Tab-separated table of C-alpha atoms and ligand atoms in Angstrom:
chain	number	residue	atom	x	y	z
A	23	UNK	CA	110.045	86.710	96.202
A	24	UNK	CA	109.912	88.621	99.441
A	25	UNK	CA	106.697	90.623	99.738
A	26	UNK	CA	107.262	94.233	100.752
A	27	UNK	CA	105.528	97.556	101.179
A	28	UNK	CA	107.798	100.597	101.117
A	29	UNK	CA	106.672	103.600	103.173
A	30	UNK	CA	108.357	106.730	101.796
A	31	UNK	CA	108.579	110.519	102.068
A	32	UNK	CA	110.258	110.909	98.654
A	33	UNK	CA	113.063	112.628	99.035
A	34	UNK	CA	116.276	112.064	97.065
A	35	UNK	CA	117.366	108.911	98.856
A	36	UNK	CA	113.808	107.573	99.000
A	37	UNK	CA	113.764	107.888	95.206
A	38	UNK	CA	117.071	106.006	95.007
A	39	UNK	CA	115.635	103.353	97.332
A	40	UNK	CA	112.655	102.855	95.009
A	41	UNK	CA	114.953	102.640	91.949
A	42	UNK	CA	117.060	100.053	93.762
A	43	UNK	CA	114.083	98.005	94.989
A	44	UNK	CA	112.378	97.859	91.592
A	45	UNK	CA	115.586	97.205	89.633
A	46	UNK	CA	116.638	94.398	91.958
A	47	UNK	CA	113.720	92.361	90.548
A	48	UNK	CA	113.959	90.375	93.781
A	49	UNK	CA	111.117	92.019	95.691
A	50	UNK	CA	107.390	91.664	95.260
A	51	UNK	CA	106.421	95.303	95.903
A	52	UNK	CA	102.736	95.218	96.897
A	53	UNK	CA	102.498	99.004	97.003
A	54	UNK	CA	104.220	102.159	98.093
A	55	UNK	CA	102.756	104.199	100.924
A	56	UNK	CA	103.431	107.917	101.193
A	57	UNK	CA	103.853	109.988	104.330
A	58	UNK	CA	104.571	113.664	104.989
A	59	UNK	CA	108.266	114.131	105.728
A	60	UNK	CA	111.066	115.514	103.601
A	61	UNK	CA	108.373	117.407	101.704
A	62	UNK	CA	104.589	117.776	102.184
A	63	UNK	CA	102.436	114.737	101.401
A	64	UNK	CA	101.120	116.000	98.043
A	65	UNK	CA	104.695	116.501	96.829
A	66	UNK	CA	105.701	113.073	98.145
A	67	UNK	CA	102.858	111.619	96.088
A	68	UNK	CA	103.936	113.506	92.953
A	69	UNK	CA	107.602	112.566	93.377
A	70	UNK	CA	106.844	108.914	94.009
A	71	UNK	CA	104.562	108.640	90.989
A	72	UNK	CA	107.217	110.334	88.848
A	73	UNK	CA	109.877	107.886	90.008
A	74	UNK	CA	107.576	104.980	89.138
A	75	UNK	CA	107.043	106.494	85.695
A	76	UNK	CA	110.803	106.871	85.225
A	77	UNK	CA	111.022	103.172	86.020
A	78	UNK	CA	108.093	102.445	83.660
A	79	UNK	CA	106.244	100.541	86.397
A	80	UNK	CA	103.510	103.110	87.012
A	81	UNK	CA	100.862	100.600	85.894
A	82	UNK	CA	102.132	97.873	88.195
A	83	UNK	CA	102.903	99.619	91.478
A	84	UNK	CA	100.386	101.926	93.147
A	85	UNK	CA	101.043	104.766	95.575
A	86	UNK	CA	98.812	105.088	98.657
A	87	UNK	CA	98.668	108.422	100.433
A	88	UNK	CA	98.779	108.408	104.207
A	89	UNK	CA	99.336	110.951	106.937
A	90	UNK	CA	99.675	114.563	105.842
A	91	UNK	CA	101.177	115.602	109.179
A	92	UNK	CA	102.800	114.115	112.271
A	93	UNK	CA	100.619	112.788	115.099
A	94	UNK	CA	101.077	115.753	117.424
A	95	UNK	CA	103.715	118.202	116.310
A	96	UNK	CA	103.795	120.619	113.406
A	97	UNK	CA	105.173	119.261	110.108
A	98	UNK	CA	108.909	119.675	109.679
A	99	UNK	CA	110.277	119.384	106.131
A	100	UNK	CA	113.851	119.121	104.875
A	101	UNK	CA	114.093	121.346	101.784
A	102	UNK	CA	117.768	122.178	102.534
A	103	UNK	CA	118.875	118.641	101.741
A	104	UNK	CA	116.337	117.547	99.151
A	105	UNK	CA	115.701	120.793	97.247
A	106	UNK	CA	112.406	122.641	96.841
A	107	UNK	CA	110.522	119.761	95.284
A	108	UNK	CA	112.303	117.026	97.279
A	109	UNK	CA	114.163	115.517	94.328
A	110	UNK	CA	116.343	118.444	93.305
A	111	UNK	CA	114.093	119.274	90.322
A	112	UNK	CA	115.506	116.218	88.556
A	113	UNK	CA	112.177	114.929	87.219
A	114	UNK	CA	110.702	118.234	86.031
A	115	UNK	CA	110.526	116.817	82.515
A	116	UNK	CA	108.209	113.956	83.511
A	117	UNK	CA	104.486	114.662	83.166
A	118	UNK	CA	102.161	112.510	85.154
A	119	UNK	CA	98.467	112.063	85.640
A	120	UNK	CA	98.265	111.077	89.253
A	121	UNK	CA	95.852	108.162	89.500
A	122	UNK	CA	92.928	108.422	91.911
A	123	UNK	CA	93.571	106.238	94.916
A	124	UNK	CA	91.186	106.549	97.822
A	125	UNK	CA	92.731	103.848	100.019
A	126	UNK	CA	94.430	105.395	103.051
A	127	UNK	CA	98.021	104.155	103.473
A	128	UNK	CA	97.664	102.778	107.041
A	129	UNK	CA	94.563	100.827	105.918
A	130	UNK	CA	96.479	99.419	102.962
A	131	UNK	CA	99.280	98.280	105.274
A	132	UNK	CA	96.762	96.568	107.594
A	133	UNK	CA	94.897	94.926	104.700
A	134	UNK	CA	98.030	93.494	103.104
A	135	UNK	CA	99.528	92.345	106.410
A	136	UNK	CA	96.296	90.507	107.175
A	137	UNK	CA	96.215	88.950	103.715
A	138	UNK	CA	99.851	87.821	103.854
A	139	UNK	CA	100.231	86.998	107.547
A	140	UNK	CA	103.839	86.327	108.486
A	141	UNK	CA	105.083	87.057	104.972
A	142	UNK	CA	105.130	90.827	104.618
A	143	UNK	CA	108.130	93.054	105.296
A	144	UNK	CA	107.440	96.750	105.756
A	145	UNK	CA	110.346	99.008	104.813
A	146	UNK	CA	109.714	102.396	106.449
A	147	UNK	CA	112.073	105.114	105.257
A	148	UNK	CA	110.162	108.222	106.313
A	149	UNK	CA	108.673	109.481	109.587
A	150	UNK	CA	106.732	106.666	111.248
A	151	UNK	CA	103.299	108.335	111.246
A	152	UNK	CA	101.622	105.859	108.856
A	153	UNK	CA	103.020	102.865	110.710
A	154	UNK	CA	101.942	104.236	114.090
A	155	UNK	CA	98.418	104.947	112.826
A	156	UNK	CA	98.214	101.451	111.377
A	157	UNK	CA	99.315	99.656	114.539
A	158	UNK	CA	97.078	101.814	116.746
A	159	UNK	CA	94.110	100.909	114.568
A	160	UNK	CA	95.058	97.229	114.321
A	161	UNK	CA	97.434	96.058	117.090
A	162	UNK	CA	97.562	92.560	115.536
A	163	UNK	CA	99.726	94.139	112.835
A	164	UNK	CA	102.637	93.419	115.159
A	165	UNK	CA	101.995	89.657	114.785
A	166	UNK	CA	101.020	89.777	111.151
A	167	UNK	CA	104.083	91.591	109.824
A	168	UNK	CA	107.194	89.496	109.364
A	169	UNK	CA	109.538	92.426	109.911
A	170	UNK	CA	109.605	96.200	109.926
A	171	UNK	CA	112.837	97.702	108.648
A	172	UNK	CA	112.998	101.283	109.885
A	173	UNK	CA	115.453	103.847	108.588
A	174	UNK	CA	115.904	106.143	111.536
A	175	UNK	CA	117.722	107.303	114.610
A	176	UNK	CA	121.263	106.927	115.840
A	177	UNK	CA	122.377	104.891	118.795
A	178	UNK	CA	126.142	104.517	118.809
A	179	UNK	CA	127.230	107.860	117.392
A	180	UNK	CA	125.606	110.033	120.070
A	181	UNK	CA	125.697	113.755	119.348
A	182	UNK	CA	126.012	113.224	115.611
A	183	UNK	CA	122.388	113.596	114.604
A	184	UNK	CA	121.446	115.182	111.301
A	185	UNK	CA	118.551	117.392	112.433
A	186	UNK	CA	119.457	118.352	115.980
A	187	UNK	CA	122.589	117.010	117.707
A	188	UNK	CA	120.767	114.118	119.346
A	189	UNK	CA	118.340	113.208	116.610
A	190	UNK	CA	117.916	111.883	113.113
A	191	UNK	CA	115.334	113.389	110.725
A	192	UNK	CA	112.756	110.565	110.444
A	193	UNK	CA	112.469	110.134	114.198
A	194	UNK	CA	112.655	113.874	114.894
A	195	UNK	CA	109.888	114.547	112.354
A	196	UNK	CA	107.445	112.456	114.419
A	197	UNK	CA	108.944	111.142	117.657
A	198	UNK	CA	105.540	110.263	119.140
A	199	UNK	CA	104.880	107.978	116.177
A	200	UNK	CA	108.303	106.383	116.558
A	201	UNK	CA	107.630	105.765	120.244
A	202	UNK	CA	104.360	103.999	119.436
A	203	UNK	CA	106.043	101.834	116.806
A	204	UNK	CA	109.025	100.911	119.002
A	205	UNK	CA	106.657	99.788	121.766
A	206	UNK	CA	104.225	97.960	119.484
A	207	UNK	CA	105.793	94.520	119.686
A	208	UNK	CA	106.729	94.504	115.992
A	209	UNK	CA	109.899	92.774	114.874
A	210	UNK	CA	111.904	95.941	114.196
A	211	UNK	CA	115.314	96.399	112.625
A	212	UNK	CA	116.617	99.932	112.992
A	213	UNK	CA	118.842	101.004	110.116
A	214	UNK	CA	120.287	104.038	111.843
A	215	UNK	CA	122.727	106.779	110.867
A	216	UNK	CA	125.427	104.679	112.554
A	217	UNK	CA	125.422	102.411	109.501
A	218	UNK	CA	123.819	104.509	106.770
A	219	UNK	CA	126.644	107.045	107.016
A	220	UNK	CA	129.028	104.285	106.066
A	221	UNK	CA	127.413	103.840	102.655
A	222	UNK	CA	128.342	106.923	100.681
A	223	UNK	CA	127.538	107.477	97.041
A	224	UNK	CA	130.439	109.539	95.694
A	225	UNK	CA	130.861	111.402	92.434
A	226	UNK	CA	133.038	108.532	91.173
A	227	UNK	CA	130.250	106.062	91.858
A	228	UNK	CA	127.793	108.256	90.005
A	229	UNK	CA	130.129	108.417	86.998
A	230	UNK	CA	130.148	104.608	86.966
A	231	UNK	CA	126.470	104.842	86.044
A	232	UNK	CA	127.177	106.637	82.749
A	233	UNK	CA	125.258	104.918	79.998
A	234	UNK	CA	122.584	103.730	82.390
A	235	UNK	CA	119.010	104.954	82.090
A	236	UNK	CA	119.240	106.419	85.591
A	237	UNK	CA	122.545	108.296	85.312
A	238	UNK	CA	120.981	111.744	84.731
A	239	UNK	CA	118.495	111.308	87.528
A	240	UNK	CA	121.067	110.142	90.063
A	241	UNK	CA	123.502	112.879	89.100
A	242	UNK	CA	120.994	115.746	89.004
A	243	UNK	CA	118.864	114.782	91.975
A	244	UNK	CA	121.860	114.511	94.296
A	245	UNK	CA	123.460	117.925	93.589
A	246	UNK	CA	121.869	119.765	96.561
A	247	UNK	CA	122.211	116.681	98.728
A	248	UNK	CA	125.937	116.372	98.004
A	249	UNK	CA	126.564	120.104	98.478
A	250	UNK	CA	124.796	119.997	101.823
A	251	UNK	CA	126.931	117.067	102.866
A	252	UNK	CA	130.182	118.798	101.801
A	253	UNK	CA	129.302	122.007	103.630
A	254	UNK	CA	128.130	120.392	106.835
A	255	UNK	CA	130.245	117.272	107.159
A	256	UNK	CA	133.084	117.819	104.674
A	257	UNK	CA	131.976	114.662	102.855
A	258	UNK	CA	131.544	114.724	99.074
A	259	UNK	CA	128.996	111.982	98.779
A	260	UNK	CA	125.500	111.223	99.823
A	261	UNK	CA	124.655	108.764	102.503
A	262	UNK	CA	122.365	106.099	101.063
A	263	UNK	CA	120.113	105.962	104.129
A	264	UNK	CA	116.950	104.690	102.484
A	265	UNK	CA	118.590	102.430	99.860
A	266	UNK	CA	120.469	100.629	102.643
A	267	UNK	CA	117.127	99.842	104.282
A	268	UNK	CA	116.023	98.194	101.032
A	269	UNK	CA	119.422	96.478	100.982
A	270	UNK	CA	118.660	94.921	104.378
A	271	UNK	CA	115.422	93.475	102.970
A	272	UNK	CA	117.282	92.093	99.947
A	273	UNK	CA	120.230	90.682	101.861
A	274	UNK	CA	119.693	90.390	105.621
A	275	UNK	CA	123.393	89.587	106.125
A	276	UNK	CA	124.520	92.942	104.762
A	277	UNK	CA	124.267	94.253	108.358
A	278	UNK	CA	125.136	92.762	111.719
A	279	UNK	CA	122.361	93.151	114.283
A	280	UNK	CA	122.067	93.085	118.049
A	281	UNK	CA	118.836	93.357	120.008
A	282	UNK	CA	118.425	95.908	122.804
A	283	UNK	CA	115.793	97.981	124.520
A	284	UNK	CA	115.456	101.239	122.567
A	285	UNK	CA	113.177	104.128	123.509
A	286	UNK	CA	112.438	107.525	121.995
A	287	UNK	CA	112.622	110.881	123.761
A	288	UNK	CA	109.479	112.955	123.234
A	289	UNK	CA	109.507	115.421	126.155
A	290	UNK	CA	112.727	117.377	125.908
A	291	UNK	CA	113.189	120.282	123.527
A	292	UNK	CA	116.930	119.736	123.572
A	293	UNK	CA	116.788	116.066	122.623
A	294	UNK	CA	113.356	115.536	121.046
A	295	UNK	CA	113.499	112.486	118.798
A	296	UNK	CA	116.593	110.958	120.356
A	297	UNK	CA	116.727	107.166	120.104
A	298	UNK	CA	118.168	105.878	123.358
A	299	UNK	CA	119.566	102.362	123.431
A	300	UNK	CA	120.036	100.607	126.771
A	301	UNK	CA	123.271	98.778	125.838
A	302	UNK	CA	123.903	97.797	129.453
A	303	UNK	CA	120.344	96.724	130.245
A	304	UNK	CA	120.267	99.195	133.117
A	305	UNK	CA	116.505	99.626	132.744
A	306	UNK	CA	115.860	95.857	132.861
A	307	UNK	CA	113.367	96.075	129.995
A	308	UNK	CA	112.692	93.501	127.324
A	309	UNK	CA	114.783	94.169	124.167
A	310	UNK	CA	112.471	95.529	121.460
A	311	UNK	CA	114.674	96.663	118.568
A	312	UNK	CA	117.383	95.028	116.484
A	313	UNK	CA	119.983	97.718	115.975
A	314	UNK	CA	122.619	97.518	113.244
A	315	UNK	CA	126.140	97.438	114.601
A	316	UNK	CA	127.987	96.890	111.346
A	317	UNK	CA	127.511	96.966	107.583
A	318	UNK	CA	129.351	95.452	104.644
A	319	UNK	CA	129.446	98.809	102.857
A	320	UNK	CA	131.516	97.658	99.892
A	321	UNK	CA	129.201	94.780	99.090
A	322	UNK	CA	126.154	97.008	99.485
A	323	UNK	CA	127.496	99.774	97.232
A	324	UNK	CA	128.520	97.305	94.560
A	325	UNK	CA	125.094	95.666	94.532
A	326	UNK	CA	123.365	99.035	94.527
A	327	UNK	CA	125.370	100.243	91.518
A	328	UNK	CA	124.967	96.930	89.691
A	329	UNK	CA	121.197	97.058	90.012
A	330	UNK	CA	121.049	100.668	88.864
A	331	UNK	CA	123.261	99.894	85.891
A	332	UNK	CA	120.727	97.192	85.018
B	631	BDR	C1	116.400	110.199	106.511
B	631	BDR	O1	115.784	111.476	106.517
B	631	BDR	C2	115.381	111.831	105.231
B	631	BDR	O2	115.762	113.136	104.962
B	631	BDR	C3	115.995	110.823	104.291
B	631	BDR	O3	115.128	110.566	103.204
B	631	BDR	C4	116.183	109.604	105.144
B	631	BDR	O4	115.019	108.810	105.175
B	631	BDR	C5	117.857	110.348	106.885
B	631	BDR	O5	117.986	110.951	108.132
B	632	CA	CA1	113.228	109.147	103.571
């Protein structure tokens, strides 16, 4: 089984990504690392532990808390999309005792990458603060990790960001961290909005889950998320950004990739967090990021629903 660590800022679609990863039974999840993002770190920790309890794997998979703020900028959260608690209040009924865990997330990532050199895939579906801290502390992480699958950015659909016109949330939330990661030498696949917007969970899909243990959670947690999407984009469905990143770990052929030089804008107020891809190699720099140029959305959605149905 592929060994993975999932770095999350749980978040509705982060929660769906965890459900998908665990239910696939095809990933050896060494741990889940938490980062400030959609909601503050403490809430990310609560949400993630609740999701693990919903899945009844709270004794097998541990959550490691990491950065409680971006490297340089002020925290930016996304309550509009994910609701006040980040998961649309959908797990209010679950009581948890959050286990004590003193290991800092970036240290956990370094430790596991060292232990499983060349074997570990990191799936990062929140701002890249934990990953940047880890690779700054231990640059050999770039050699040790097999792959880093990053949900973030947009490269082909310029102007169609989801936070500011140029920028996607995870990169916008900590562009300095993203810049460090993109230039770290890691083997990066960028699962950007260009492809994640092609995998939409609609109301009809959700109804297909009736009878499954996760139906209520999926339906209730996505209400705000779907309303936001209808109002802003006229789309009644939620883009499965983070689950698709897990999907890439499960089935690398679900996306088509091409490697280019990609950099991150950190100076401009107008375009902070923009991911700029040098498609024409005008800058003559070594390609550093595998971008996704296509996705088999039907196959992905079917697999996602099948795993959630159990
Ligand atoms: C990304 O931002 C977050 O709001 C989601 O969880 C996802 O990781 C999409 O832009
Ligand atoms: Ca996320």
